Amino acid sequence: MDSPVPPHPSEPRPRRRDRHGRGMRGPVAPPQVPLSVSRAESFRDLVQDSVERLERRWPQLADVDFLVLDVPGSLEESVPLGRAVSAAKGQPAQIVIYRRPLEIRTKGRDERALLVHEVVVEQVAELLGLSPESVDPRYGQD
């Protein structure tokens, strides 16, 4: 008794089109449109803008590494928004900004940009041993 249906091939055929025959879909937005920028990239841009603004006033910040991490590594009683680490043997000073705790506390891009700048200023002030107002005279006024 022979079956009229041929057996399935062992390897699936590559799909050239979607099931409706319209072809493969492309990206939703071209790369130069802000829609294609991820939230993490957008957040890094905010930190970079804030750092560049402060480096014009404080050239010694060129030797400081600024890092953006999603969340703090250890669980503490209160969630930190940032952390300053002094320079050690062979290691430059670091300022770490935590993305998710900052994003949760803000609603829009403008509010997020203000909070990011305040946190960067506070961490730079802690690292330099100064008050935030002396690091950035506009601190707390925006």
CSV table of N, CA and C in Angstrom, one decimal:
chain,number,residue,atom,x,y,z
A,1,MET,N,0.8,-1.1,0.0
A,1,MET,CA,0.0,0.0,0.0
A,1,MET,C,0.9,1.2,0.0
A,2,ASP,N,0.9,1.9,-1.1
A,2,ASP,CA,1.7,3.1,-1.3
A,2,ASP,C,0.9,4.3,-0.9
A,3,SER,N,1.6,5.3,-0.2
A,3,SER,CA,0.9,6.5,0.2
A,3,SER,C,1.1,7.5,-0.9
A,4,PRO,N,0.0,8.3,-1.3
A,4,PRO,CA,0.2,9.3,-2.4
A,4,PRO,C,0.9,10.5,-1.9
A,5,VAL,N,1.1,10.7,-0.6
A,5,VAL,CA,1.7,11.9,-0.1
A,5,VAL,C,3.2,11.6,0.1
A,6,PRO,N,4.1,12.4,-0.5
A,6,PRO,CA,5.5,12.1,-0.3
A,6,PRO,C,5.9,12.4,1.1
A,7,PRO,N,6.9,11.7,1.6
A,7,PRO,CA,7.4,12.0,3.0
A,7,PRO,C,8.0,13.4,3.1
A,8,HIS,N,7.9,14.0,4.3
A,8,HIS,CA,8.5,15.3,4.6
A,8,HIS,C,10.0,15.2,4.5
A,9,PRO,N,10.7,16.2,3.9
A,9,PRO,CA,12.1,16.2,3.9
A,9,PRO,C,12.6,16.4,5.3
A,10,SER,N,13.8,15.8,5.6
A,10,SER,CA,14.4,15.9,6.9
A,10,SER,C,14.8,17.3,7.3
A,11,GLU,N,15.2,18.1,6.4
A,11,GLU,CA,15.6,19.5,6.7
A,11,GLU,C,14.5,20.4,6.2
A,12,PRO,N,14.1,21.4,7.0
A,12,PRO,CA,13.1,22.3,6.6
A,12,PRO,C,13.6,23.3,5.5
A,13,ARG,N,12.8,23.7,4.6
A,13,ARG,CA,13.2,24.6,3.6
A,13,ARG,C,13.3,26.0,4.2
A,14,PRO,N,14.2,26.8,3.8
A,14,PRO,CA,14.3,28.2,4.3
A,14,PRO,C,13.1,29.0,3.8
A,15,ARG,N,12.6,29.8,4.7
A,15,ARG,CA,11.4,30.7,4.4
A,15,ARG,C,11.9,31.9,3.6
A,16,ARG,N,11.4,32.1,2.5
A,16,ARG,CA,11.7,33.3,1.7
A,16,ARG,C,10.7,34.4,1.9
A,17,ARG,N,9.5,34.0,2.3
A,17,ARG,CA,8.4,35.0,2.4
A,17,ARG,C,7.6,34.6,3.7
A,18,ASP,N,6.9,35.6,4.2
A,18,ASP,CA,6.0,35.3,5.3
A,18,ASP,C,4.8,34.5,4.7
A,19,ARG,N,4.0,34.0,5.6
A,19,ARG,CA,2.9,33.1,5.1
A,19,ARG,C,1.8,33.8,4.2
A,20,HIS,N,1.8,35.1,4.2
A,20,HIS,CA,0.8,35.8,3.3
A,20,HIS,C,1.4,36.2,2.0
A,21,GLY,N,2.7,35.8,1.8
A,21,GLY,CA,3.3,36.1,0.5
A,21,GLY,C,3.8,37.5,0.2
A,22,ARG,N,3.9,38.3,1.3
A,22,ARG,CA,4.2,39.7,1.1
A,22,ARG,C,5.7,40.0,1.2
A,23,GLY,N,6.5,39.0,1.6
A,23,GLY,CA,7.9,39.2,1.8
A,23,GLY,C,8.2,39.5,3.2
A,24,MET,N,9.5,39.5,3.5
A,24,MET,CA,10.0,39.7,4.9
A,24,MET,C,9.8,41.1,5.3
A,25,ARG,N,9.5,41.3,6.5
A,25,ARG,CA,9.3,42.7,7.0
A,25,ARG,C,10.6,43.3,7.4
A,26,GLY,N,10.7,44.6,7.2
A,26,GLY,CA,11.9,45.4,7.5
A,26,GLY,C,11.7,46.0,8.9
A,27,PRO,N,12.7,46.9,9.2
A,27,PRO,CA,12.6,47.6,10.5
A,27,PRO,C,11.4,48.5,10.5
A,28,VAL,N,11.0,48.8,11.7
A,28,VAL,CA,9.8,49.7,11.9
A,28,VAL,C,10.2,51.1,11.5
A,29,ALA,N,11.4,51.5,11.9
A,29,ALA,CA,11.9,52.9,11.6
A,29,ALA,C,13.3,52.8,11.1
A,30,PRO,N,13.7,53.7,10.3
A,30,PRO,CA,15.1,53.8,9.8
A,30,PRO,C,16.0,54.1,11.0
A,31,PRO,N,17.3,53.8,10.9
A,31,PRO,CA,18.2,54.0,12.1
A,31,PRO,C,18.4,55.4,12.5
A,32,GLN,N,18.2,56.4,11.6
A,32,GLN,CA,18.4,57.8,12.0
A,32,GLN,C,17.2,58.4,12.7
A,33,VAL,N,16.2,57.7,12.8
A,33,VAL,CA,15.0,58.2,13.5
A,33,VAL,C,15.1,57.9,15.0
A,34,PRO,N,14.7,58.8,15.9
A,34,PRO,CA,14.8,58.6,17.4
A,34,PRO,C,14.1,57.3,17.8
A,35,LEU,N,13.1,56.9,17.1
A,35,LEU,CA,12.3,55.7,17.5
A,35,LEU,C,13.2,54.5,17.6
A,36,SER,N,14.2,54.4,16.7
A,36,SER,CA,15.1,53.2,16.7
A,36,SER,C,16.1,53.2,17.8
A,37,VAL,N,16.2,54.3,18.6
A,37,VAL,CA,17.2,54.3,19.7
A,37,VAL,C,16.6,53.6,20.9
A,38,SER,N,17.3,52.7,21.5
A,38,SER,CA,16.8,52.0,22.6
A,38,SER,C,16.8,52.9,23.9
A,39,ARG,N,16.1,52.5,24.9
A,39,ARG,CA,16.0,53.3,26.1
A,39,ARG,C,17.4,53.4,26.8
A,40,ALA,N,18.1,52.3,26.7
A,40,ALA,CA,19.5,52.3,27.3
A,40,ALA,C,20.4,53.3,26.6
A,41,GLU,N,20.3,53.3,25.2
A,41,GLU,CA,21.2,54.2,24.5
A,41,GLU,C,20.7,55.7,24.7
A,42,SER,N,19.5,55.9,24.8
A,42,SER,CA,19.0,57.3,25.1
A,42,SER,C,19.5,57.7,26.5
A,43,PHE,N,19.4,56.8,27.4
A,43,PHE,CA,19.9,57.1,28.8
A,43,PHE,C,21.4,57.5,28.8
A,44,ARG,N,22.2,56.6,28.1
A,44,ARG,CA,23.6,56.9,28.0
A,44,ARG,C,23.9,58.3,27.4
A,45,ASP,N,23.1,58.6,26.4
A,45,ASP,CA,23.2,60.0,25.8
A,45,ASP,C,23.0,61.1,26.8
A,46,LEU,N,22.0,60.9,27.7
A,46,LEU,CA,21.7,61.9,28.7
A,46,LEU,C,22.9,62.0,29.6
A,47,VAL,N,23.5,60.9,30.0
A,47,VAL,CA,24.6,60.9,30.9
A,47,VAL,C,25.8,61.6,30.2
A,48,GLN,N,26.0,61.2,29.0
A,48,GLN,CA,27.1,61.8,28.2
A,48,GLN,C,27.0,63.3,28.1
A,49,ASP,N,25.8,63.8,27.8
A,49,ASP,CA,25.5,65.2,27.7
A,49,ASP,C,25.8,65.9,29.0
A,50,SER,N,25.4,65.3,30.1
A,50,SER,CA,25.7,65.9,31.4
A,50,SER,C,27.2,66.0,31.7
A,51,VAL,N,27.9,64.9,31.4
A,51,VAL,CA,29.3,64.8,31.6
A,51,VAL,C,30.1,65.9,30.8
A,52,GLU,N,29.7,66.0,29.6
A,52,GLU,CA,30.3,67.0,28.7
A,52,GLU,C,30.1,68.4,29.2
A,53,ARG,N,28.9,68.6,29.7
A,53,ARG,CA,28.6,70.0,30.3
A,53,ARG,C,29.5,70.3,31.5
A,54,LEU,N,29.8,69.2,32.3
A,54,LEU,CA,30.6,69.4,33.5
A,54,LEU,C,32.1,69.5,33.2
A,55,GLU,N,32.5,68.7,32.1
A,55,GLU,CA,33.9,68.7,31.8
A,55,GLU,C,34.4,70.0,31.3
A,56,ARG,N,33.5,70.9,30.7
A,56,ARG,CA,33.9,72.2,30.3
A,56,ARG,C,34.4,73.0,31.5
A,57,ARG,N,33.7,72.8,32.6
A,57,ARG,CA,34.0,73.6,33.8
A,57,ARG,C,35.1,72.9,34.7
A,58,TRP,N,35.1,71.6,34.6
A,58,TRP,CA,36.1,70.8,35.4
A,58,TRP,C,36.9,69.9,34.5
A,59,PRO,N,38.0,70.3,34.0
A,59,PRO,CA,38.8,69.5,33.0
A,59,PRO,C,39.4,68.2,33.7
A,60,GLN,N,39.5,68.2,35.0
A,60,GLN,CA,40.1,67.0,35.6
A,60,GLN,C,39.1,65.8,35.5
A,61,LEU,N,37.9,66.0,35.1
A,61,LEU,CA,36.9,64.9,34.9
A,61,LEU,C,37.2,64.1,33.7
A,62,ALA,N,38.2,64.5,32.9
A,62,ALA,CA,38.6,63.7,31.7
A,62,ALA,C,39.2,62.4,32.2
A,63,ASP,N,39.8,62.4,33.4
A,63,ASP,CA,40.4,61.2,33.9
A,63,ASP,C,39.5,60.3,34.7
A,64,VAL,N,38.2,60.6,34.8
A,64,VAL,CA,37.2,59.8,35.5
A,64,VAL,C,36.4,59.0,34.5
A,65,ASP,N,36.2,57.7,34.8
A,65,ASP,CA,35.4,56.8,34.0
A,65,ASP,C,34.0,57.0,34.5
A,66,PHE,N,33.1,57.2,33.5
A,66,PHE,CA,31.6,57.3,33.8
A,66,PHE,C,31.0,56.0,33.2
A,67,LEU,N,30.3,55.3,34.1
A,67,LEU,CA,29.7,54.0,33.7
A,67,LEU,C,28.2,54.1,33.9
A,68,VAL,N,27.4,53.4,33.1
A,68,VAL,CA,26.0,53.3,33.2
A,68,VAL,C,25.7,51.8,33.4
A,69,LEU,N,25.1,51.5,34.5
A,69,LEU,CA,24.7,50.1,34.8
A,69,LEU,C,23.2,50.1,35.0
A,70,ASP,N,22.5,49.0,34.7
A,70,ASP,CA,21.1,48.9,34.8
A,70,ASP,C,20.6,49.0,36.2
A,71,VAL,N,21.2,48.2,37.1
A,71,VAL,CA,20.7,48.2,38.5
A,71,VAL,C,22.0,48.0,39.4
A,72,PRO,N,21.9,48.5,40.7
A,72,PRO,CA,23.0,48.2,41.6
A,72,PRO,C,23.2,46.7,41.8
A,73,GLY,N,24.4,46.3,42.1
A,73,GLY,CA,24.7,44.9,42.3
A,73,GLY,C,24.2,44.4,43.6
A,74,SER,N,24.3,45.1,44.7
A,74,SER,CA,23.9,44.6,46.0
A,74,SER,C,22.6,45.3,46.4
A,75,LEU,N,21.8,44.5,47.2
A,75,LEU,CA,20.6,45.0,47.7
A,75,LEU,C,20.8,45.7,49.0
A,76,GLU,N,20.4,47.0,49.0
A,76,GLU,CA,20.6,47.8,50.2
A,76,GLU,C,19.2,48.2,50.7
A,77,GLU,N,19.2,48.9,51.8
A,77,GLU,CA,18.0,49.4,52.4
A,77,GLU,C,17.3,50.4,51.4
A,78,SER,N,18.1,51.3,50.9
A,78,SER,CA,17.6,52.2,49.9
A,78,SER,C,18.3,52.0,48.6
A,79,VAL,N,17.7,52.2,47.5
A,79,VAL,CA,18.3,51.9,46.2
A,79,VAL,C,19.1,53.2,45.8
A,80,PRO,N,20.4,53.0,45.5
A,80,PRO,CA,21.2,54.2,45.1
A,80,PRO,C,20.9,54.6,43.6
A,81,LEU,N,21.0,55.8,43.3
A,81,LEU,CA,20.9,56.3,42.0
A,81,LEU,C,22.2,56.4,41.3
A,82,GLY,N,23.3,56.5,42.1
A,82,GLY,CA,24.6,56.5,41.5
A,82,GLY,C,25.6,56.2,42.6
A,83,ARG,N,26.9,56.1,42.2
A,83,ARG,CA,28.0,55.8,43.1
A,83,ARG,C,29.3,56.4,42.6
A,84,ALA,N,30.1,56.9,43.5
A,84,ALA,CA,31.4,57.5,43.2
A,84,ALA,C,32.4,56.6,43.8
A,85,VAL,N,33.4,56.2,43.0
A,85,VAL,CA,34.5,55.3,43.5
A,85,VAL,C,35.8,56.1,43.3
A,86,SER,N,36.6,56.3,44.3
A,86,SER,CA,37.8,57.0,44.2
A,86,SER,C,38.9,56.2,43.5
A,87,ALA,N,39.9,56.9,42.9
A,87,ALA,CA,40.9,56.2,42.2
A,87,ALA,C,41.7,55.3,43.2
A,88,ALA,N,42.1,54.1,42.7
A,88,ALA,CA,43.0,53.2,43.4
A,88,ALA,C,44.2,52.9,42.6
A,89,LYS,N,45.0,52.0,43.1
A,89,LYS,CA,46.3,51.7,42.4
A,89,LYS,C,45.9,51.1,41.0
A,90,GLY,N,46.3,51.9,40.0
A,90,GLY,CA,46.1,51.4,38.6
A,90,GLY,C,44.7,51.6,38.1
A,91,GLN,N,43.8,52.0,38.9
A,91,GLN,CA,42.4,52.1,38.5
A,91,GLN,C,42.0,53.6,38.6
A,92,PRO,N,41.4,54.1,37.5
A,92,PRO,CA,41.0,55.5,37.6
A,92,PRO,C,39.7,55.6,38.4
A,93,ALA,N,39.4,56.8,38.8
A,93,ALA,CA,38.2,57.1,39.6
A,93,ALA,C,37.0,56.8,38.7
A,94,GLN,N,35.9,56.3,39.3
A,94,GLN,CA,34.7,55.9,38.5
A,94,GLN,C,33.5,56.6,39.1
A,95,ILE,N,32.6,56.9,38.3
A,95,ILE,CA,31.2,57.3,38.7
A,95,ILE,C,30.3,56.4,37.9
A,96,VAL,N,29.4,55.8,38.7
A,96,VAL,CA,28.5,54.8,38.2
A,96,VAL,C,27.1,55.4,38.4
A,97,ILE,N,26.3,55.4,37.3
A,97,ILE,CA,24.9,55.9,37.3
A,97,ILE,C,24.0,54.7,37.0
A,98,TYR,N,23.0,54.5,37.8
A,98,TYR,CA,22.1,53.3,37.7
A,98,TYR,C,20.9,53.7,36.9
A,99,ARG,N,20.7,53.1,35.7
A,99,ARG,CA,19.6,53.5,34.8
A,99,ARG,C,18.2,53.2,35.3
A,100,ARG,N,17.9,52.0,35.7
A,100,ARG,CA,16.6,51.6,36.0
A,100,ARG,C,16.0,52.4,37.2
A,101,PRO,N,16.7,52.6,38.3
A,101,PRO,CA,16.2,53.4,39.4
A,101,PRO,C,15.9,54.8,39.0
A,102,LEU,N,16.7,55.4,38.1
A,102,LEU,CA,16.4,56.7,37.6
A,102,LEU,C,15.2,56.8,36.7
A,103,GLU,N,15.1,55.8,35.8
A,103,GLU,CA,13.9,55.8,34.9
A,103,GLU,C,12.6,55.6,35.7
A,104,ILE,N,12.6,54.8,36.7
A,104,ILE,CA,11.4,54.5,37.5
A,104,ILE,C,10.9,55.8,38.2
A,105,ARG,N,11.8,56.7,38.6
A,105,ARG,CA,11.5,57.9,39.3
A,105,ARG,C,11.1,59.1,38.4
A,106,THR,N,11.1,58.9,37.1
A,106,THR,CA,10.8,60.0,36.2
A,106,THR,C,9.7,59.5,35.2
A,107,LYS,N,9.0,60.5,34.7
A,107,LYS,CA,7.9,60.2,33.7
A,107,LYS,C,8.3,60.5,32.3
A,108,GLY,N,9.0,61.6,32.0
A,108,GLY,CA,9.3,62.0,30.7
A,108,GLY,C,10.8,62.2,30.5
A,109,ARG,N,11.1,62.4,29.2
A,109,ARG,CA,12.6,62.6,28.9
A,109,ARG,C,13.1,63.9,29.5
A,110,ASP,N,12.4,65.0,29.6
A,110,ASP,CA,12.9,66.2,30.2
A,110,ASP,C,13.2,66.0,31.7
A,111,GLU,N,12.2,65.4,32.3
A,111,GLU,CA,12.3,65.2,33.8
A,111,GLU,C,13.5,64.2,34.0
A,112,ARG,N,13.7,63.2,33.2
A,112,ARG,CA,14.8,62.3,33.3
A,112,ARG,C,16.1,63.0,33.1
A,113,ALA,N,16.2,63.9,32.1
A,113,ALA,CA,17.4,64.6,31.9
A,113,ALA,C,17.8,65.4,33.1
A,114,LEU,N,16.9,66.1,33.7
A,114,LEU,CA,17.2,66.9,34.9
A,114,LEU,C,17.7,66.0,36.0
A,115,LEU,N,17.0,64.9,36.3
A,115,LEU,CA,17.4,64.0,37.4
A,115,LEU,C,18.8,63.4,37.1
A,116,VAL,N,19.0,63.0,35.9
A,116,VAL,CA,20.3,62.4,35.5
A,116,VAL,C,21.4,63.4,35.8
A,117,HIS,N,21.2,64.7,35.4
A,117,HIS,CA,22.2,65.7,35.6
A,117,HIS,C,22.4,66.0,37.1
A,118,GLU,N,21.4,66.0,37.9
A,118,GLU,CA,21.5,66.2,39.3
A,118,GLU,C,22.3,65.1,39.9
A,119,VAL,N,22.0,63.8,39.5
A,119,VAL,CA,22.8,62.7,40.1
A,119,VAL,C,24.2,62.7,39.7
A,120,VAL,N,24.5,63.1,38.4
A,120,VAL,CA,25.9,63.2,38.0
A,120,VAL,C,26.6,64.3,38.8
A,121,VAL,N,26.0,65.4,38.9
A,121,VAL,CA,26.6,66.5,39.7
A,121,VAL,C,26.8,66.1,41.1
A,122,GLU,N,25.9,65.4,41.8
A,122,GLU,CA,26.1,64.9,43.2
A,122,GLU,C,27.3,64.0,43.3
A,123,GLN,N,27.4,63.1,42.3
A,123,GLN,CA,28.5,62.1,42.4
A,123,GLN,C,29.8,62.8,42.1
A,124,VAL,N,29.9,63.7,41.2
A,124,VAL,CA,31.1,64.5,40.9
A,124,VAL,C,31.5,65.3,42.1
A,125,ALA,N,30.5,65.9,42.8
A,125,ALA,CA,30.8,66.6,44.0
A,125,ALA,C,31.3,65.7,45.1
A,126,GLU,N,30.8,64.6,45.2
A,126,GLU,CA,31.3,63.6,46.3
A,126,GLU,C,32.7,63.2,45.9
A,127,LEU,N,33.0,62.9,44.7
A,127,LEU,CA,34.3,62.5,44.3
A,127,LEU,C,35.3,63.6,44.5
A,128,LEU,N,35.0,64.9,44.2
A,128,LEU,CA,35.9,66.0,44.3
A,128,LEU,C,35.9,66.6,45.7
A,129,GLY,N,35.0,66.2,46.6
A,129,GLY,CA,34.9,66.7,47.9
A,129,GLY,C,34.4,68.1,48.0
A,130,LEU,N,33.5,68.4,47.1
A,130,LEU,CA,32.9,69.8,47.0
A,130,LEU,C,31.4,69.7,47.2
A,131,SER,N,30.7,70.8,47.3
A,131,SER,CA,29.3,70.8,47.4
A,131,SER,C,28.7,70.8,46.0
A,132,PRO,N,27.6,70.2,45.7
A,132,PRO,CA,27.0,70.2,44.4
A,132,PRO,C,26.8,71.6,43.8
A,133,GLU,N,26.5,72.6,44.6
A,133,GLU,CA,26.3,73.9,44.1
A,133,GLU,C,27.7,74.5,43.5
A,134,SER,N,28.8,74.1,44.1
A,134,SER,CA,30.1,74.6,43.6
A,134,SER,C,30.5,73.9,42.3
A,135,VAL,N,30.0,72.6,42.1
A,135,VAL,CA,30.3,71.9,40.9
A,135,VAL,C,29.5,72.4,39.8
A,136,ASP,N,28.2,72.7,40.0
A,136,ASP,CA,27.4,73.3,39.0
A,136,ASP,C,26.5,74.3,39.6
A,137,PRO,N,26.7,75.6,39.4
A,137,PRO,CA,26.0,76.7,40.0
A,137,PRO,C,24.5,76.6,39.8
A,138,ARG,N,24.0,75.9,38.7
A,138,ARG,CA,22.6,75.8,38.4
A,138,ARG,C,22.0,74.5,39.1
A,139,TYR,N,22.7,73.9,39.9
A,139,TYR,CA,22.2,72.6,40.6
A,139,TYR,C,21.0,73.0,41.4
A,140,GLY,N,20.0,72.2,41.2
A,140,GLY,CA,18.7,72.4,42.0
A,140,GLY,C,17.8,73.5,41.5
A,141,GLN,N,18.2,74.2,40.5
A,141,GLN,CA,17.4,75.4,40.0
A,141,GLN,C,16.6,75.0,38.8
A,142,ASP,N,17.0,73.9,38.1
A,142,ASP,CA,16.3,73.6,36.8
A,142,ASP,C,14.9,73.1,37.0
